[in-house]
Short mmCIF file of C-alpha atoms in Angstrom, two decimals:
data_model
loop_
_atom_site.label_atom_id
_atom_site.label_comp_id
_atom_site.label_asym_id
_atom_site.label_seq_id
_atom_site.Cartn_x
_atom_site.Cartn_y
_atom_site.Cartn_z
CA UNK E 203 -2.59 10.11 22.27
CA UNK E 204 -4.85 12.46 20.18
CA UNK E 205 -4.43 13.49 17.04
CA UNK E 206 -6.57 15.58 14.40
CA UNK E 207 -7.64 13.09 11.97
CA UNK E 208 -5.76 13.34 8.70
CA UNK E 209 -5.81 11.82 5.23
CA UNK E 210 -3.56 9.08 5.33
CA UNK E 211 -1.58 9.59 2.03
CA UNK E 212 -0.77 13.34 3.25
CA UNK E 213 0.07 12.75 6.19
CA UNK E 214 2.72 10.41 5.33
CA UNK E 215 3.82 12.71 2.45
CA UNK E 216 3.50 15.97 4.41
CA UNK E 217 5.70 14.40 6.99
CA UNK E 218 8.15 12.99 5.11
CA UNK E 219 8.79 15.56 2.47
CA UNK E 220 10.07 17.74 5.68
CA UNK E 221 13.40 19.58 5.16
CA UNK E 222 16.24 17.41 6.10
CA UNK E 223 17.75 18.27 8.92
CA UNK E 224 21.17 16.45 9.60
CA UNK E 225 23.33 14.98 7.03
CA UNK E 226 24.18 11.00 8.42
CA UNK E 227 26.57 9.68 5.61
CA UNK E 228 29.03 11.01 3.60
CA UNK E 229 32.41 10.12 1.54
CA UNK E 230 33.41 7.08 -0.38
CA UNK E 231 32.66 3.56 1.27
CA UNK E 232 34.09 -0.02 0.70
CA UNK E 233 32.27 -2.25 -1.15
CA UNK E 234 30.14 -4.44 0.93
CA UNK E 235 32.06 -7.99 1.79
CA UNK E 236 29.55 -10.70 2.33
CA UNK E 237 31.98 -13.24 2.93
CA UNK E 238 33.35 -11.37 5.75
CA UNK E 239 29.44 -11.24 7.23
CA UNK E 240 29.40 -14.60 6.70
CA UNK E 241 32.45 -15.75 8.46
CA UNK E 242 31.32 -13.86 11.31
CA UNK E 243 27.92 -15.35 11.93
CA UNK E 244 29.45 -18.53 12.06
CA UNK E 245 32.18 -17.36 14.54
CA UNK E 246 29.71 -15.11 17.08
CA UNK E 247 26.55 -17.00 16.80
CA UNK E 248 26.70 -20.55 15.58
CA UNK E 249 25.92 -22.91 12.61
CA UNK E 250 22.15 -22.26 12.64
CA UNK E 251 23.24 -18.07 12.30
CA UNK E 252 25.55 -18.79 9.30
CA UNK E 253 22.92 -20.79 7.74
CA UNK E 254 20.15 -17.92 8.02
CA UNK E 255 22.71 -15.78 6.01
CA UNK E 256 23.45 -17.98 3.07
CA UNK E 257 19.42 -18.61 2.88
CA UNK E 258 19.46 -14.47 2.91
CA UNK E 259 22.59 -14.21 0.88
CA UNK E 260 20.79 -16.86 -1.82
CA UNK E 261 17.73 -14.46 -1.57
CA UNK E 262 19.73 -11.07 -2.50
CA UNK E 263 21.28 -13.21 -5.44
CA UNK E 264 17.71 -14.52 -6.88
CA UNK E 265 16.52 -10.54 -6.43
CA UNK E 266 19.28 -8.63 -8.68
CA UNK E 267 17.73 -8.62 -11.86
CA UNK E 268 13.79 -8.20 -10.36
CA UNK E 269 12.14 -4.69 -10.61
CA UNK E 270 12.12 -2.93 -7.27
CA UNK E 271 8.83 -4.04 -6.57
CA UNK E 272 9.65 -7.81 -7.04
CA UNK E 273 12.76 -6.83 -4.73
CA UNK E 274 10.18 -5.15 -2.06
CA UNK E 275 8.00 -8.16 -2.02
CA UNK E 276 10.84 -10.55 -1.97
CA UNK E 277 12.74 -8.51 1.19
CA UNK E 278 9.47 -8.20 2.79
CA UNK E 279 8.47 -11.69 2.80
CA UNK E 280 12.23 -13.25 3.94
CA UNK E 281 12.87 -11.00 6.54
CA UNK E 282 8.89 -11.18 8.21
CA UNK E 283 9.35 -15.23 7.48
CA UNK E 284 12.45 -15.73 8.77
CA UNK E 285 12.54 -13.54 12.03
CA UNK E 286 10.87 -14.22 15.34
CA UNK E 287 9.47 -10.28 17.24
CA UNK E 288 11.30 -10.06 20.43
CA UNK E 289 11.76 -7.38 22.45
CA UNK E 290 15.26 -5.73 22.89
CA UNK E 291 15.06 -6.78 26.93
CA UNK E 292 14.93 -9.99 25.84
CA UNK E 293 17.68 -10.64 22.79
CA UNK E 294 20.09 -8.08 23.79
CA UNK E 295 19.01 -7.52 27.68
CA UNK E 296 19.45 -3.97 26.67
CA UNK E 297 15.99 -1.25 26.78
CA UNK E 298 16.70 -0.01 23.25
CA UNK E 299 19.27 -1.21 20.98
CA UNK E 300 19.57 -1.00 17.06
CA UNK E 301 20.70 -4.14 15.94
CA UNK E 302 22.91 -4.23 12.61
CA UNK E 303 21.51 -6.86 9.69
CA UNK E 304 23.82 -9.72 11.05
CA UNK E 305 22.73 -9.79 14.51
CA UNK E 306 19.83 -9.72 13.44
CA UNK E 307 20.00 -12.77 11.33
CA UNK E 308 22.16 -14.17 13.85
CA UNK E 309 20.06 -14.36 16.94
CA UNK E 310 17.00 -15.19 14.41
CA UNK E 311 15.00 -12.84 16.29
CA UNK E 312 14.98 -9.12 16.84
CA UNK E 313 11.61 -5.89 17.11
CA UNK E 314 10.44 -3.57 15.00
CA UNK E 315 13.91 -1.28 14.53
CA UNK E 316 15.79 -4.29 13.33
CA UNK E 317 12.51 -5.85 11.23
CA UNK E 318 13.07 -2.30 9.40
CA UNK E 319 16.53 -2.11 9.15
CA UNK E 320 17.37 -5.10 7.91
CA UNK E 321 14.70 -4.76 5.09
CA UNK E 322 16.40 -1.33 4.16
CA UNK E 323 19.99 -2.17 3.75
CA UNK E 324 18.71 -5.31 2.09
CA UNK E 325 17.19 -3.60 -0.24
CA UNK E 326 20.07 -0.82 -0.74
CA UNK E 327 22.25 -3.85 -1.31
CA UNK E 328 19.64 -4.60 -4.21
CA UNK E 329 20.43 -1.35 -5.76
CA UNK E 330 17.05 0.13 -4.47
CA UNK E 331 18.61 4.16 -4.86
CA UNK E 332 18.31 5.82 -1.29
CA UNK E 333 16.44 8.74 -2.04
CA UNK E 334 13.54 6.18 -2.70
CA UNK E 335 13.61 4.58 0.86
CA UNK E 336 13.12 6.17 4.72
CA UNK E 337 12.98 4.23 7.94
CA UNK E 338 9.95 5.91 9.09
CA UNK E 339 9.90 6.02 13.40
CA UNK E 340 5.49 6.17 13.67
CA UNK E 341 3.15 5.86 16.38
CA UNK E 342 1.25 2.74 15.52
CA UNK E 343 -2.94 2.57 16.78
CA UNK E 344 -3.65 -0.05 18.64
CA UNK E 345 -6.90 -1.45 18.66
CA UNK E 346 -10.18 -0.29 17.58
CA UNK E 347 -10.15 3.17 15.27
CA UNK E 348 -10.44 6.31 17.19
CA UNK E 349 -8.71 3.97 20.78
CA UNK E 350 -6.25 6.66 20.97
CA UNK E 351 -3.72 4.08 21.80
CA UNK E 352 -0.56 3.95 20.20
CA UNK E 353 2.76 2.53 21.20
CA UNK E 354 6.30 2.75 19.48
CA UNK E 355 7.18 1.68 15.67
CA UNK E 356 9.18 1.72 12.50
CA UNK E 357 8.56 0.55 9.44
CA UNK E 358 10.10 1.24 5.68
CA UNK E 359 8.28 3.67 3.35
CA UNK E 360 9.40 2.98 -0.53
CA UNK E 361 8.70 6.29 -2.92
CA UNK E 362 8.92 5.34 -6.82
CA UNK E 363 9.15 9.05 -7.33
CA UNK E 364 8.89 11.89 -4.69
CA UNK E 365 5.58 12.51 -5.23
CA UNK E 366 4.18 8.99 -5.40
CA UNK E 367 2.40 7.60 -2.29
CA UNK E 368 4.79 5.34 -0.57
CA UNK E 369 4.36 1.92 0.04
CA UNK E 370 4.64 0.24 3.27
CA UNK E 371 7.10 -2.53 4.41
CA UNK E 372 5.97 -3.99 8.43
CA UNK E 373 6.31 -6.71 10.30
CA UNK E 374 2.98 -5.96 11.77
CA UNK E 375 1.15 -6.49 8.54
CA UNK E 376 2.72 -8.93 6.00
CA UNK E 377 0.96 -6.88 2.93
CA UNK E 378 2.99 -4.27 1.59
CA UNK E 379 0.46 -1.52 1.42
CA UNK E 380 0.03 1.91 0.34
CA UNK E 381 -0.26 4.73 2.96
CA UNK E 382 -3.58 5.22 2.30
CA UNK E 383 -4.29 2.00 3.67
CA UNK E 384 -2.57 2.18 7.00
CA UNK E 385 -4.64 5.12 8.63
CA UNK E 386 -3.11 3.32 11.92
CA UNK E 387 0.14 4.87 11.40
CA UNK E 388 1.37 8.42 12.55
CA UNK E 389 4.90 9.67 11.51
CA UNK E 390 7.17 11.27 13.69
CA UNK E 391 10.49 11.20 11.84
CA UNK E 392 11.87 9.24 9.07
CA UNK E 393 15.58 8.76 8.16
CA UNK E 394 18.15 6.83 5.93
CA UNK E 395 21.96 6.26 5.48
CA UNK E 396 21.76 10.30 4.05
CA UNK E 397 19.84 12.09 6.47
CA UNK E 398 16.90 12.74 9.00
CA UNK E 399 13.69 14.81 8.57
CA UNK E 400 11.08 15.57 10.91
CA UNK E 401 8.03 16.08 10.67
CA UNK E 402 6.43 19.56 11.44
CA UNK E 403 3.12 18.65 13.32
CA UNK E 404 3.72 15.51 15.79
CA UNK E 405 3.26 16.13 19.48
CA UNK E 406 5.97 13.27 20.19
CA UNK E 407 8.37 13.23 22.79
CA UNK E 408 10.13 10.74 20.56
CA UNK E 409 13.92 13.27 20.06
CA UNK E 410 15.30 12.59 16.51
CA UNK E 411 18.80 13.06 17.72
CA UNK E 412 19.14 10.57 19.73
CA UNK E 413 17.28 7.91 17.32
CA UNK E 414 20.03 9.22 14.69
CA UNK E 415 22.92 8.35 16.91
CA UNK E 416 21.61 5.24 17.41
CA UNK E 417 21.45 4.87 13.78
CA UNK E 418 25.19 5.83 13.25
CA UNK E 419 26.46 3.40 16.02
CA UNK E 420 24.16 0.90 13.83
CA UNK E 421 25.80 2.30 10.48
CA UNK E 422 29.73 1.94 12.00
CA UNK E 423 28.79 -1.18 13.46
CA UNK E 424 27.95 -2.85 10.04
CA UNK E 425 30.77 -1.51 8.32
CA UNK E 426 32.45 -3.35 11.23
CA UNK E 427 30.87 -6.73 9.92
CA UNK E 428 31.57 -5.91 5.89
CA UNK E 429 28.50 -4.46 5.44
CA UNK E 430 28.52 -1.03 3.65
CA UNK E 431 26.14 0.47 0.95
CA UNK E 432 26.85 1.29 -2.80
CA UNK E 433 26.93 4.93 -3.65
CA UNK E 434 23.76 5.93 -5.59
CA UNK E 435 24.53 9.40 -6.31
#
């Protein structure tokens, strides 16, 4: 895939300060019931599964009082420890499926969608404000610079203020980095639990819409399992 070389840092800004285009979330949601999570892993995935979600319940409880980027580092580092990359053929025999934060945790294993998601909510849960977080969908480089082979990926973008450069959370790359230093990343879309934008100049197939309804099967799903996020506006 070709692409006229940009400066990293704009063209993650340029594409992500995009009009939103659909509204995801709206209304007044429960408060998030961890017990109820945890009762579950035990009862659809085992001993080992309920474990995994204590160790991340004890890590969400060490995080409340840390400054968001303590909270980034501390998310980044469980969730790229603690999970095995798998494709979705082989945890969920399924080409393409979003997984929620407790299957996630509870098979132990999951790709890049549920690397990302499960950092997000985790860090929503920490009181990290939405408007400061995007699951960005990218086309990641493989290989040497200038290859022009890229294949599939998400990762979380974190802006301290909308004009900041974001910072990067992947499971590719354990560092959380500025933009500027991944020039191997090109953004198609990015989303959270309040909307979708696009960006304007991608010559991806990828179609938003459908990634969004995967996203709100994801979103009913975990309020399903107890998870739900605190309002922030």
């Amino acid at each position: 895939m070709q692409r006229r070389r940009r400066h990293p840092r704009g063209r993650l800004l340029g594409a992500l300060a995009a009009g939103m285009v659909v509204a995801v979330m709206g209304g007044t949601v429960a408060a998030p019931d961890l017990d109820r999570m945890q009762t579950q892993a035990l009862q659809r995935f085992g001993s080992t599964a309920a474990e995994t979600v204590t160790a991340w319940r004890r890590m969400l409880a060490e995080s409340e009082e840390d400054r968001e980027l303590d909270k980034l580092a501390r998310v980044n580092s469980f969730f790229n420890r603690r999970l095995l990359f798998e494709d979705d053929a082989v945890v969920w025999r399924q080409n393409d499926y979003w997984a929620t934060p407790l299957e996630t945790l509870g098979k132990g294993a999951g790709d890049c969608e549920d690397f990302a998601i499960a950092k997000y909510m985790s860090l929503r849960l920490l009181g990290v404000p939405a408007e400061k977080l995007r699951l960005i969908y990218v086309r990641a480089q493989i290989g040497a610079a200038g290859s022009g082979v890229s294949q599939a990926h998400m990762v979380v973008g974190y802006f301290a203020s909308p004009t900041d450069e974001p910072l990067v959370l992947d499971n590719l790359i354990g560092e959380i980095r500025p933009a500027a230093r991944r020039p191997d990343l090109f953004p198609v879309f990015s989303f959270n639990s309040e909307g979708l934008w696009v960006a304007g100049a991608t010559t991806s197939s990828a179609d938003p819409t459908a990634r969004l309804s995967r996203w709100r099967d994801a979103l009913d799903r975990m309020q399903r399992e107890g998870l739900t996020l605190p309002q922030t506006r």
